[in-house]
């Protein structure tokens, strides 16, 4: 059992009971018992302190266990899956912070995804989510007609900026390509094709599979030896979700920060700029790199000030999952909450996720992507 829960076992005197073979087999799912959703619903919200939605929204309905209870009541037919219930179960960043603190490693996002799928089928999903899925279905892109549909000619290295970068932060894509050039890679961009992650988090499994197959086909025709992406959610989809669909993916898929970390030396000039950093939840939890960004900044010669919440206790920027589409006002409130915390450390924030940069920039933050900072320190033209 995880050591961090030892105090709880001692407090409630359950250590002997919980390690009895019968109880252990029940908890581990070897004996048939309550579903994971019911177990989550009956929990006294032990992960609530880590849930950005619950902290900022402050309502029991949108707390982790509150949403699970709604889901359980819908599943058992005590509550109708109407628009109000759907609004609540979409009030989630898909950040996985709850799993970090759950004794059973449950993810509320995973537990509720089937119900989100049902709300889509019954036309009860929030209007912002319906618009998102409509764009993805019609254009293969979250925002309608793609701004760019660049395709690599074949072989070599492919740079995949992700939809947020292409739509809102084209300067970030230019910096990432410049960085790859400085590192000796002749990369070609692949733009205007969504990885499908928004459909996945929205609960539309069929659409996710269709979009994933489309991107996998585009990559297969390019036959790259390496794919480098700016968005950790895209890397998570390609590296961890696509294989479960039986899709063929290129041999190496790396986030820009992971590629930077592989470099033996940084011939950069360093900076006296005082900087703090925001660890993106998908880089931390989905890709398992809780300390990567800080380690990179130190190697780049930056004067780093640690934020209060960091690493595997990071706090989502507010633009995770489908929340910016279903609950834009709440998403911006979470971004301001996190930004205020980061500003206690330093005015300039470095992150490694386009969605995080967009969330903080829209809410008054001074933010650089790690690619932009690296370009400026390695002698390129762009960056801060």
Tab-separated table of C-alpha atoms in Angstrom:
chain	number	residue	atom	x	y	z
A	1	UNK	CA	0.000	0.000	0.000
A	2	UNK	CA	1.238	3.560	-0.624
A	3	UNK	CA	3.199	4.885	2.311
A	4	UNK	CA	1.380	8.202	2.276
A	5	UNK	CA	-1.775	6.486	3.550
A	6	UNK	CA	-0.179	4.780	6.557
A	7	UNK	CA	-1.380	7.560	8.878
A	8	UNK	CA	-4.976	6.943	7.844
A	9	UNK	CA	-4.798	3.228	8.502
A	10	UNK	CA	-3.331	3.834	11.944
A	11	UNK	CA	-5.928	6.513	12.797
A	12	UNK	CA	-8.966	4.392	12.018
A	13	UNK	CA	-7.409	1.146	13.201
A	14	UNK	CA	-8.004	-0.617	9.914
A	15	UNK	CA	-4.510	-1.855	9.219
A	16	UNK	CA	-5.157	-5.395	10.390
A	17	UNK	CA	-8.593	-5.516	8.810
A	18	UNK	CA	-7.556	-4.042	5.483
A	19	UNK	CA	-4.733	-6.484	5.023
A	20	UNK	CA	-6.905	-9.495	5.690
A	21	UNK	CA	-6.989	-11.550	2.472
A	22	UNK	CA	-10.734	-11.211	1.938
A	23	UNK	CA	-10.865	-7.431	2.380
A	24	UNK	CA	-7.721	-6.935	0.316
A	25	UNK	CA	-9.172	-8.967	-2.572
A	26	UNK	CA	-12.390	-6.932	-2.359
A	27	UNK	CA	-10.562	-3.597	-2.498
A	28	UNK	CA	-8.341	-4.696	-5.360
A	29	UNK	CA	-11.388	-5.714	-7.360
A	30	UNK	CA	-10.738	-9.450	-7.264
A	31	UNK	CA	-14.106	-9.997	-5.609
A	32	UNK	CA	-17.247	-8.550	-7.084
A	33	UNK	CA	-18.504	-5.575	-5.134
A	34	UNK	CA	-19.458	-1.976	-5.560
A	35	UNK	CA	-18.472	-0.285	-8.822
A	36	UNK	CA	-15.623	2.215	-8.822
A	37	UNK	CA	-18.131	5.018	-9.373
A	38	UNK	CA	-20.019	4.007	-6.219
A	39	UNK	CA	-16.788	3.783	-4.226
A	40	UNK	CA	-15.864	7.272	-5.421
A	41	UNK	CA	-19.354	8.578	-4.615
A	42	UNK	CA	-19.163	7.260	-1.052
A	43	UNK	CA	-15.734	8.795	-0.386
A	44	UNK	CA	-15.697	11.903	1.866
A	45	UNK	CA	-13.932	13.901	-0.868
A	46	UNK	CA	-10.379	13.019	0.172
A	47	UNK	CA	-8.989	14.584	-3.030
A	48	UNK	CA	-11.036	17.760	-2.841
A	49	UNK	CA	-8.093	19.863	-1.624
A	50	UNK	CA	-6.256	19.125	-4.904
A	51	UNK	CA	-9.140	19.688	-7.347
A	52	UNK	CA	-8.869	23.139	-8.995
A	53	UNK	CA	-12.538	23.090	-10.031
A	54	UNK	CA	-13.698	22.340	-6.493
A	55	UNK	CA	-11.365	24.906	-4.920
A	56	UNK	CA	-12.383	27.751	-7.218
A	57	UNK	CA	-16.047	26.861	-7.832
A	58	UNK	CA	-16.605	25.977	-4.183
A	59	UNK	CA	-19.814	24.002	-4.689
A	60	UNK	CA	-20.463	20.506	-3.385
A	61	UNK	CA	-22.065	19.618	-6.736
A	62	UNK	CA	-18.810	20.096	-8.652
A	63	UNK	CA	-16.527	18.562	-6.010
A	64	UNK	CA	-14.976	15.222	-7.055
A	65	UNK	CA	-17.276	13.044	-4.923
A	66	UNK	CA	-20.229	15.344	-5.608
A	67	UNK	CA	-19.928	14.658	-9.332
A	68	UNK	CA	-19.493	10.949	-8.675
A	69	UNK	CA	-22.668	10.952	-6.561
A	70	UNK	CA	-24.576	12.606	-9.363
A	71	UNK	CA	-23.229	10.006	-11.762
A	72	UNK	CA	-24.212	7.175	-9.440
A	73	UNK	CA	-27.733	8.549	-9.013
A	74	UNK	CA	-28.112	8.878	-12.792
A	75	UNK	CA	-26.844	5.340	-13.362
A	76	UNK	CA	-29.340	3.979	-10.845
A	77	UNK	CA	-32.212	5.944	-12.332
A	78	UNK	CA	-32.883	8.195	-9.321
A	79	UNK	CA	-31.921	11.371	-11.208
A	80	UNK	CA	-32.491	12.266	-14.870
A	81	UNK	CA	-29.493	13.109	-17.023
A	82	UNK	CA	-30.727	16.622	-17.827
A	83	UNK	CA	-28.726	19.702	-18.839
A	84	UNK	CA	-28.020	20.746	-15.217
A	85	UNK	CA	-26.549	17.346	-14.383
A	86	UNK	CA	-24.560	17.355	-17.624
A	87	UNK	CA	-23.160	20.813	-16.766
A	88	UNK	CA	-21.922	19.401	-13.463
A	89	UNK	CA	-20.277	16.263	-14.835
A	90	UNK	CA	-18.460	18.359	-17.478
A	91	UNK	CA	-17.075	20.648	-14.747
A	92	UNK	CA	-13.772	18.786	-14.842
A	93	UNK	CA	-10.297	19.646	-16.137
A	94	UNK	CA	-9.330	16.014	-16.850
A	95	UNK	CA	-6.125	16.937	-15.014
A	96	UNK	CA	-5.911	13.708	-12.965
A	97	UNK	CA	-4.956	15.518	-9.746
A	98	UNK	CA	-7.678	13.482	-7.995
A	99	UNK	CA	-5.932	10.228	-8.913
A	100	UNK	CA	-2.755	11.465	-7.204
A	101	UNK	CA	-4.615	11.634	-3.875
A	102	UNK	CA	-7.032	8.714	-4.243
A	103	UNK	CA	-6.329	5.600	-2.209
A	104	UNK	CA	-7.627	3.499	-5.112
A	105	UNK	CA	-6.034	5.676	-7.826
A	106	UNK	CA	-9.450	6.538	-9.268
A	107	UNK	CA	-9.749	9.311	-11.817
A	108	UNK	CA	-13.077	11.146	-11.608
A	109	UNK	CA	-12.601	12.096	-15.246
A	110	UNK	CA	-12.389	8.428	-16.276
A	111	UNK	CA	-15.322	7.405	-14.096
A	112	UNK	CA	-17.600	10.070	-15.576
A	113	UNK	CA	-16.561	9.794	-19.238
A	114	UNK	CA	-19.213	7.150	-20.101
A	115	UNK	CA	-21.925	9.428	-18.717
A	116	UNK	CA	-20.571	12.299	-20.802
A	117	UNK	CA	-20.881	10.061	-23.836
A	118	UNK	CA	-24.474	9.360	-22.925
A	119	UNK	CA	-25.200	13.078	-22.481
A	120	UNK	CA	-23.872	13.670	-26.022
A	121	UNK	CA	-26.104	10.944	-27.453
A	122	UNK	CA	-29.131	12.393	-25.647
A	123	UNK	CA	-28.369	15.983	-26.696
A	124	UNK	CA	-27.796	17.156	-23.113
A	125	UNK	CA	-24.093	18.057	-23.265
A	126	UNK	CA	-23.249	21.758	-22.677
A	127	UNK	CA	-23.662	23.870	-25.816
A	128	UNK	CA	-19.951	24.726	-25.908
A	129	UNK	CA	-19.108	21.040	-25.982
A	130	UNK	CA	-21.665	20.383	-28.705
A	131	UNK	CA	-20.120	23.172	-30.823
A	132	UNK	CA	-16.647	21.740	-30.223
A	133	UNK	CA	-17.726	18.258	-31.290
A	134	UNK	CA	-19.569	19.642	-34.313
A	135	UNK	CA	-16.391	21.393	-35.506
A	136	UNK	CA	-14.300	18.303	-34.872
A	137	UNK	CA	-16.755	16.127	-36.747
A	138	UNK	CA	-17.107	18.469	-39.745
A	139	UNK	CA	-13.606	19.932	-40.032
A	140	UNK	CA	-11.420	17.618	-37.930
A	141	UNK	CA	-10.410	20.744	-35.989
A	142	UNK	CA	-11.881	22.277	-32.779
A	143	UNK	CA	-12.317	25.807	-34.134
A	144	UNK	CA	-13.905	25.235	-37.532
A	145	UNK	CA	-11.944	25.506	-40.763
A	146	UNK	CA	-8.205	25.126	-39.934
A	147	UNK	CA	-5.986	28.189	-40.422
A	148	UNK	CA	-3.235	26.017	-41.852
A	149	UNK	CA	-3.163	22.514	-43.281
A	150	UNK	CA	0.587	22.078	-43.660
A	151	UNK	CA	1.690	18.533	-44.426
A	152	UNK	CA	5.235	17.120	-44.246
A	153	UNK	CA	6.651	15.764	-47.491
A	154	UNK	CA	7.977	12.542	-45.992
A	155	UNK	CA	10.731	11.145	-43.794
A	156	UNK	CA	12.805	12.963	-41.223
A	157	UNK	CA	11.352	14.929	-38.319
A	158	UNK	CA	7.769	16.159	-38.029
A	159	UNK	CA	6.792	19.062	-35.795
A	160	UNK	CA	3.201	18.770	-34.507
A	161	UNK	CA	2.153	22.072	-32.871
A	162	UNK	CA	-1.362	21.040	-31.827
A	163	UNK	CA	-4.614	22.921	-32.441
A	164	UNK	CA	-4.258	25.561	-29.680
A	165	UNK	CA	-0.847	26.576	-31.032
A	166	UNK	CA	-1.992	26.706	-34.651
A	167	UNK	CA	-5.153	28.652	-33.846
A	168	UNK	CA	-4.052	31.020	-31.072
A	169	UNK	CA	-0.247	30.996	-30.744
A	170	UNK	CA	1.381	30.778	-34.191
A	171	UNK	CA	4.455	32.567	-32.801
A	172	UNK	CA	5.012	29.581	-30.505
A	173	UNK	CA	5.106	27.260	-33.521
A	174	UNK	CA	7.695	29.536	-35.174
A	175	UNK	CA	9.833	29.403	-32.007
A	176	UNK	CA	9.563	25.633	-31.770
A	177	UNK	CA	10.633	25.215	-35.403
A	178	UNK	CA	13.507	27.660	-34.831
A	179	UNK	CA	14.533	25.698	-31.734
A	180	UNK	CA	14.533	22.435	-33.666
A	181	UNK	CA	16.718	24.110	-36.297
A	182	UNK	CA	19.156	25.309	-33.600
A	183	UNK	CA	19.311	21.753	-32.269
A	184	UNK	CA	20.148	20.425	-35.733
A	185	UNK	CA	16.768	19.052	-36.802
A	186	UNK	CA	15.265	19.931	-40.179
A	187	UNK	CA	11.637	19.576	-39.093
A	188	UNK	CA	8.507	19.970	-41.185
A	189	UNK	CA	5.177	21.001	-39.624
A	190	UNK	CA	1.974	18.984	-39.638
A	191	UNK	CA	-0.951	21.348	-38.952
A	192	UNK	CA	-4.730	21.443	-39.130
A	193	UNK	CA	-5.219	17.852	-37.951
A	194	UNK	CA	-6.504	17.312	-34.411
A	195	UNK	CA	-5.140	14.427	-32.325
A	196	UNK	CA	-8.679	13.801	-31.058
A	197	UNK	CA	-7.941	14.451	-27.382
A	198	UNK	CA	-10.797	17.006	-27.032
A	199	UNK	CA	-13.302	14.397	-28.251
A	200	UNK	CA	-11.767	11.833	-25.893
A	201	UNK	CA	-12.182	14.058	-22.835
A	202	UNK	CA	-15.658	15.110	-23.977
A	203	UNK	CA	-16.702	11.448	-23.940
A	204	UNK	CA	-17.260	10.982	-27.679
A	205	UNK	CA	-15.299	7.770	-28.109
A	206	UNK	CA	-16.421	7.168	-31.694
A	207	UNK	CA	-15.278	10.605	-32.840
A	208	UNK	CA	-12.001	10.240	-30.972
A	209	UNK	CA	-11.275	6.995	-32.814
A	210	UNK	CA	-12.085	8.634	-36.168
A	211	UNK	CA	-9.810	11.617	-35.523
A	212	UNK	CA	-7.038	9.416	-34.160
A	213	UNK	CA	-7.162	7.229	-37.252
A	214	UNK	CA	-6.961	10.329	-39.476
A	215	UNK	CA	-3.850	11.671	-37.734
A	216	UNK	CA	-2.233	8.233	-37.611
A	217	UNK	CA	-2.798	7.938	-41.371
A	218	UNK	CA	-1.253	11.391	-41.995
A	219	UNK	CA	1.780	10.448	-39.937
A	220	UNK	CA	2.099	7.049	-41.564
A	221	UNK	CA	2.220	8.633	-45.012
A	222	UNK	CA	4.985	10.993	-43.812
A	223	UNK	CA	6.997	8.117	-42.283
A	224	UNK	CA	8.884	10.311	-39.796
A	225	UNK	CA	11.622	8.914	-37.609
A	226	UNK	CA	10.691	11.425	-34.916
A	227	UNK	CA	7.593	13.487	-34.040
A	228	UNK	CA	8.076	16.510	-31.780
A	229	UNK	CA	5.009	18.211	-30.274
A	230	UNK	CA	4.449	21.379	-28.254
A	231	UNK	CA	1.319	20.106	-26.492
A	232	UNK	CA	1.667	17.416	-23.797
A	233	UNK	CA	-1.949	16.341	-24.379
A	234	UNK	CA	-1.100	15.545	-28.022
A	235	UNK	CA	1.953	13.550	-26.918
A	236	UNK	CA	-0.195	11.674	-24.393
A	237	UNK	CA	-2.737	10.846	-27.094
A	238	UNK	CA	-0.137	9.660	-29.603
A	239	UNK	CA	2.070	7.801	-27.158
A	240	UNK	CA	-0.439	6.367	-24.674
A	241	UNK	CA	-3.961	6.395	-26.171
A	242	UNK	CA	-3.381	5.482	-29.842
A	243	UNK	CA	-1.706	2.110	-29.134
A	244	UNK	CA	-4.810	1.048	-27.179
A	245	UNK	CA	-6.803	1.605	-30.413
A	246	UNK	CA	-4.398	-0.566	-32.365
A	247	UNK	CA	-3.137	2.417	-34.356
A	248	UNK	CA	0.386	2.556	-35.674
A	249	UNK	CA	2.394	5.518	-34.388
A	250	UNK	CA	5.898	6.710	-35.308
A	251	UNK	CA	8.751	5.108	-33.373
A	252	UNK	CA	9.476	8.225	-31.320
A	253	UNK	CA	7.027	10.888	-30.150
A	254	UNK	CA	8.493	13.531	-27.856
A	255	UNK	CA	7.390	16.746	-26.252
A	256	UNK	CA	9.674	19.698	-26.999
A	257	UNK	CA	10.817	19.692	-23.363
A	258	UNK	CA	11.696	15.998	-23.558
A	259	UNK	CA	13.772	16.591	-26.690
A	260	UNK	CA	15.572	19.500	-25.008
A	261	UNK	CA	16.328	17.316	-21.994
A	262	UNK	CA	18.061	14.793	-24.254
A	263	UNK	CA	20.648	17.371	-25.357
A	264	UNK	CA	23.998	16.819	-23.730
A	265	UNK	CA	25.006	20.461	-23.617
A	266	UNK	CA	23.277	23.821	-23.781
A	267	UNK	CA	25.597	26.399	-25.312
A	268	UNK	CA	23.224	29.126	-24.115
A	269	UNK	CA	24.073	32.536	-22.742
A	270	UNK	CA	21.966	32.247	-19.541
A	271	UNK	CA	19.871	35.087	-18.159
A	272	UNK	CA	19.555	37.100	-14.985
A	273	UNK	CA	15.771	37.123	-15.467
A	274	UNK	CA	13.919	35.919	-12.366
A	275	UNK	CA	11.511	33.237	-13.517
A	276	UNK	CA	8.988	30.872	-12.031
A	277	UNK	CA	7.350	27.966	-13.797
A	278	UNK	CA	4.042	26.182	-14.187
A	279	UNK	CA	4.124	22.385	-14.527
A	280	UNK	CA	1.352	21.384	-16.985
A	281	UNK	CA	-0.857	18.624	-15.576
A	282	UNK	CA	-0.548	16.426	-18.674
A	283	UNK	CA	3.263	16.651	-18.576
A	284	UNK	CA	3.227	15.735	-14.881
A	285	UNK	CA	0.517	13.096	-14.620
A	286	UNK	CA	-0.016	11.686	-18.125
A	287	UNK	CA	3.628	11.720	-19.267
A	288	UNK	CA	5.081	11.129	-15.793
A	289	UNK	CA	7.550	14.041	-15.879
A	290	UNK	CA	6.868	16.024	-12.676
A	291	UNK	CA	10.322	17.654	-12.472
A	292	UNK	CA	11.261	17.963	-16.145
A	293	UNK	CA	10.487	21.658	-16.597
A	294	UNK	CA	12.355	22.820	-13.493
A	295	UNK	CA	15.388	20.690	-14.345
A	296	UNK	CA	15.453	22.160	-17.853
A	297	UNK	CA	15.309	25.734	-16.588
A	298	UNK	CA	18.208	25.095	-14.223
A	299	UNK	CA	20.247	23.571	-17.050
A	300	UNK	CA	19.433	26.603	-19.216
A	301	UNK	CA	21.033	28.836	-16.594
A	302	UNK	CA	17.829	30.522	-15.439
A	303	UNK	CA	17.329	31.988	-11.978
A	304	UNK	CA	14.386	29.796	-10.931
A	305	UNK	CA	11.955	30.603	-8.121
A	306	UNK	CA	9.809	27.620	-7.139
A	307	UNK	CA	6.030	28.205	-7.025
A	308	UNK	CA	4.059	26.999	-4.003
A	309	UNK	CA	2.432	24.115	-5.905
A	310	UNK	CA	4.688	22.301	-8.335
A	311	UNK	CA	5.778	18.901	-9.616
A	312	UNK	CA	3.384	16.104	-8.741
A	313	UNK	CA	1.321	18.545	-6.679
A	314	UNK	CA	0.816	20.998	-9.534
A	315	UNK	CA	-2.437	22.923	-10.059
A	316	UNK	CA	-4.068	22.909	-13.499
A	317	UNK	CA	-4.082	26.214	-15.418
A	318	UNK	CA	-7.857	26.025	-15.984
A	319	UNK	CA	-7.771	25.230	-19.708
A	320	UNK	CA	-7.543	21.445	-19.313
A	321	UNK	CA	-9.950	18.930	-20.828
A	322	UNK	CA	-13.064	20.555	-22.298
A	323	UNK	CA	-13.591	23.077	-19.489
A	324	UNK	CA	-12.777	26.152	-21.655
A	325	UNK	CA	-15.578	25.031	-23.981
A	326	UNK	CA	-18.150	24.000	-21.354
A	327	UNK	CA	-17.408	26.500	-18.542
A	328	UNK	CA	-15.310	29.372	-19.940
A	329	UNK	CA	-15.886	31.700	-16.978
A	330	UNK	CA	-14.857	29.035	-14.456
A	331	UNK	CA	-11.824	28.128	-16.592
A	332	UNK	CA	-10.656	31.763	-16.522
A	333	UNK	CA	-11.270	32.001	-12.761
A	334	UNK	CA	-9.039	28.959	-12.230
A	335	UNK	CA	-6.397	30.514	-14.500
A	336	UNK	CA	-6.430	33.709	-12.416
A	337	UNK	CA	-6.214	31.705	-9.187
A	338	UNK	CA	-3.149	29.844	-10.444
A	339	UNK	CA	-1.591	32.941	-11.987
A	340	UNK	CA	-1.895	34.825	-8.689
A	341	UNK	CA	-0.071	31.984	-6.970
A	342	UNK	CA	2.693	31.994	-9.601
A	343	UNK	CA	3.116	35.768	-9.331
A	344	UNK	CA	3.930	35.348	-5.646
A	345	UNK	CA	7.142	33.726	-6.914
A	346	UNK	CA	7.952	35.841	-9.994
A	347	UNK	CA	6.272	37.970	-12.652
A	348	UNK	CA	7.539	35.912	-15.597
A	349	UNK	CA	6.184	32.385	-15.941
A	350	UNK	CA	7.565	29.613	-18.127
A	351	UNK	CA	5.407	26.642	-19.021
A	352	UNK	CA	5.413	23.779	-21.511
A	353	UNK	CA	1.830	23.654	-22.765
A	354	UNK	CA	0.091	25.938	-25.291
A	355	UNK	CA	-3.218	25.744	-23.409
A	356	UNK	CA	-1.524	26.915	-20.206
A	357	UNK	CA	0.176	29.785	-22.020
A	358	UNK	CA	-3.153	30.797	-23.565
A	359	UNK	CA	-4.974	30.606	-20.213
A	360	UNK	CA	-2.443	32.788	-18.396
A	361	UNK	CA	-1.921	35.266	-21.247
A	362	UNK	CA	-5.661	35.849	-21.594
A	363	UNK	CA	-5.793	36.603	-17.884
A	364	UNK	CA	-2.964	39.107	-17.722
A	365	UNK	CA	0.069	36.898	-17.264
A	366	UNK	CA	3.533	37.318	-18.727
A	367	UNK	CA	4.196	33.836	-20.034
A	368	UNK	CA	6.780	32.112	-22.172
A	369	UNK	CA	6.721	28.608	-23.542
A	370	UNK	CA	9.901	26.686	-22.785
A	371	UNK	CA	10.646	26.618	-26.549
A	372	UNK	CA	10.474	30.421	-26.725
A	373	UNK	CA	12.790	30.812	-23.732
A	374	UNK	CA	15.215	28.216	-25.072
A	375	UNK	CA	15.440	29.924	-28.466
A	376	UNK	CA	16.311	33.246	-26.850
A	377	UNK	CA	18.948	31.624	-24.630
A	378	UNK	CA	20.458	29.483	-27.393
A	379	UNK	CA	21.030	32.492	-29.622
A	380	UNK	CA	17.936	32.459	-31.808
A	381	UNK	CA	15.892	35.484	-32.733
A	382	UNK	CA	12.606	34.751	-31.012
A	383	UNK	CA	11.586	34.388	-27.361
A	384	UNK	CA	11.507	36.664	-24.361
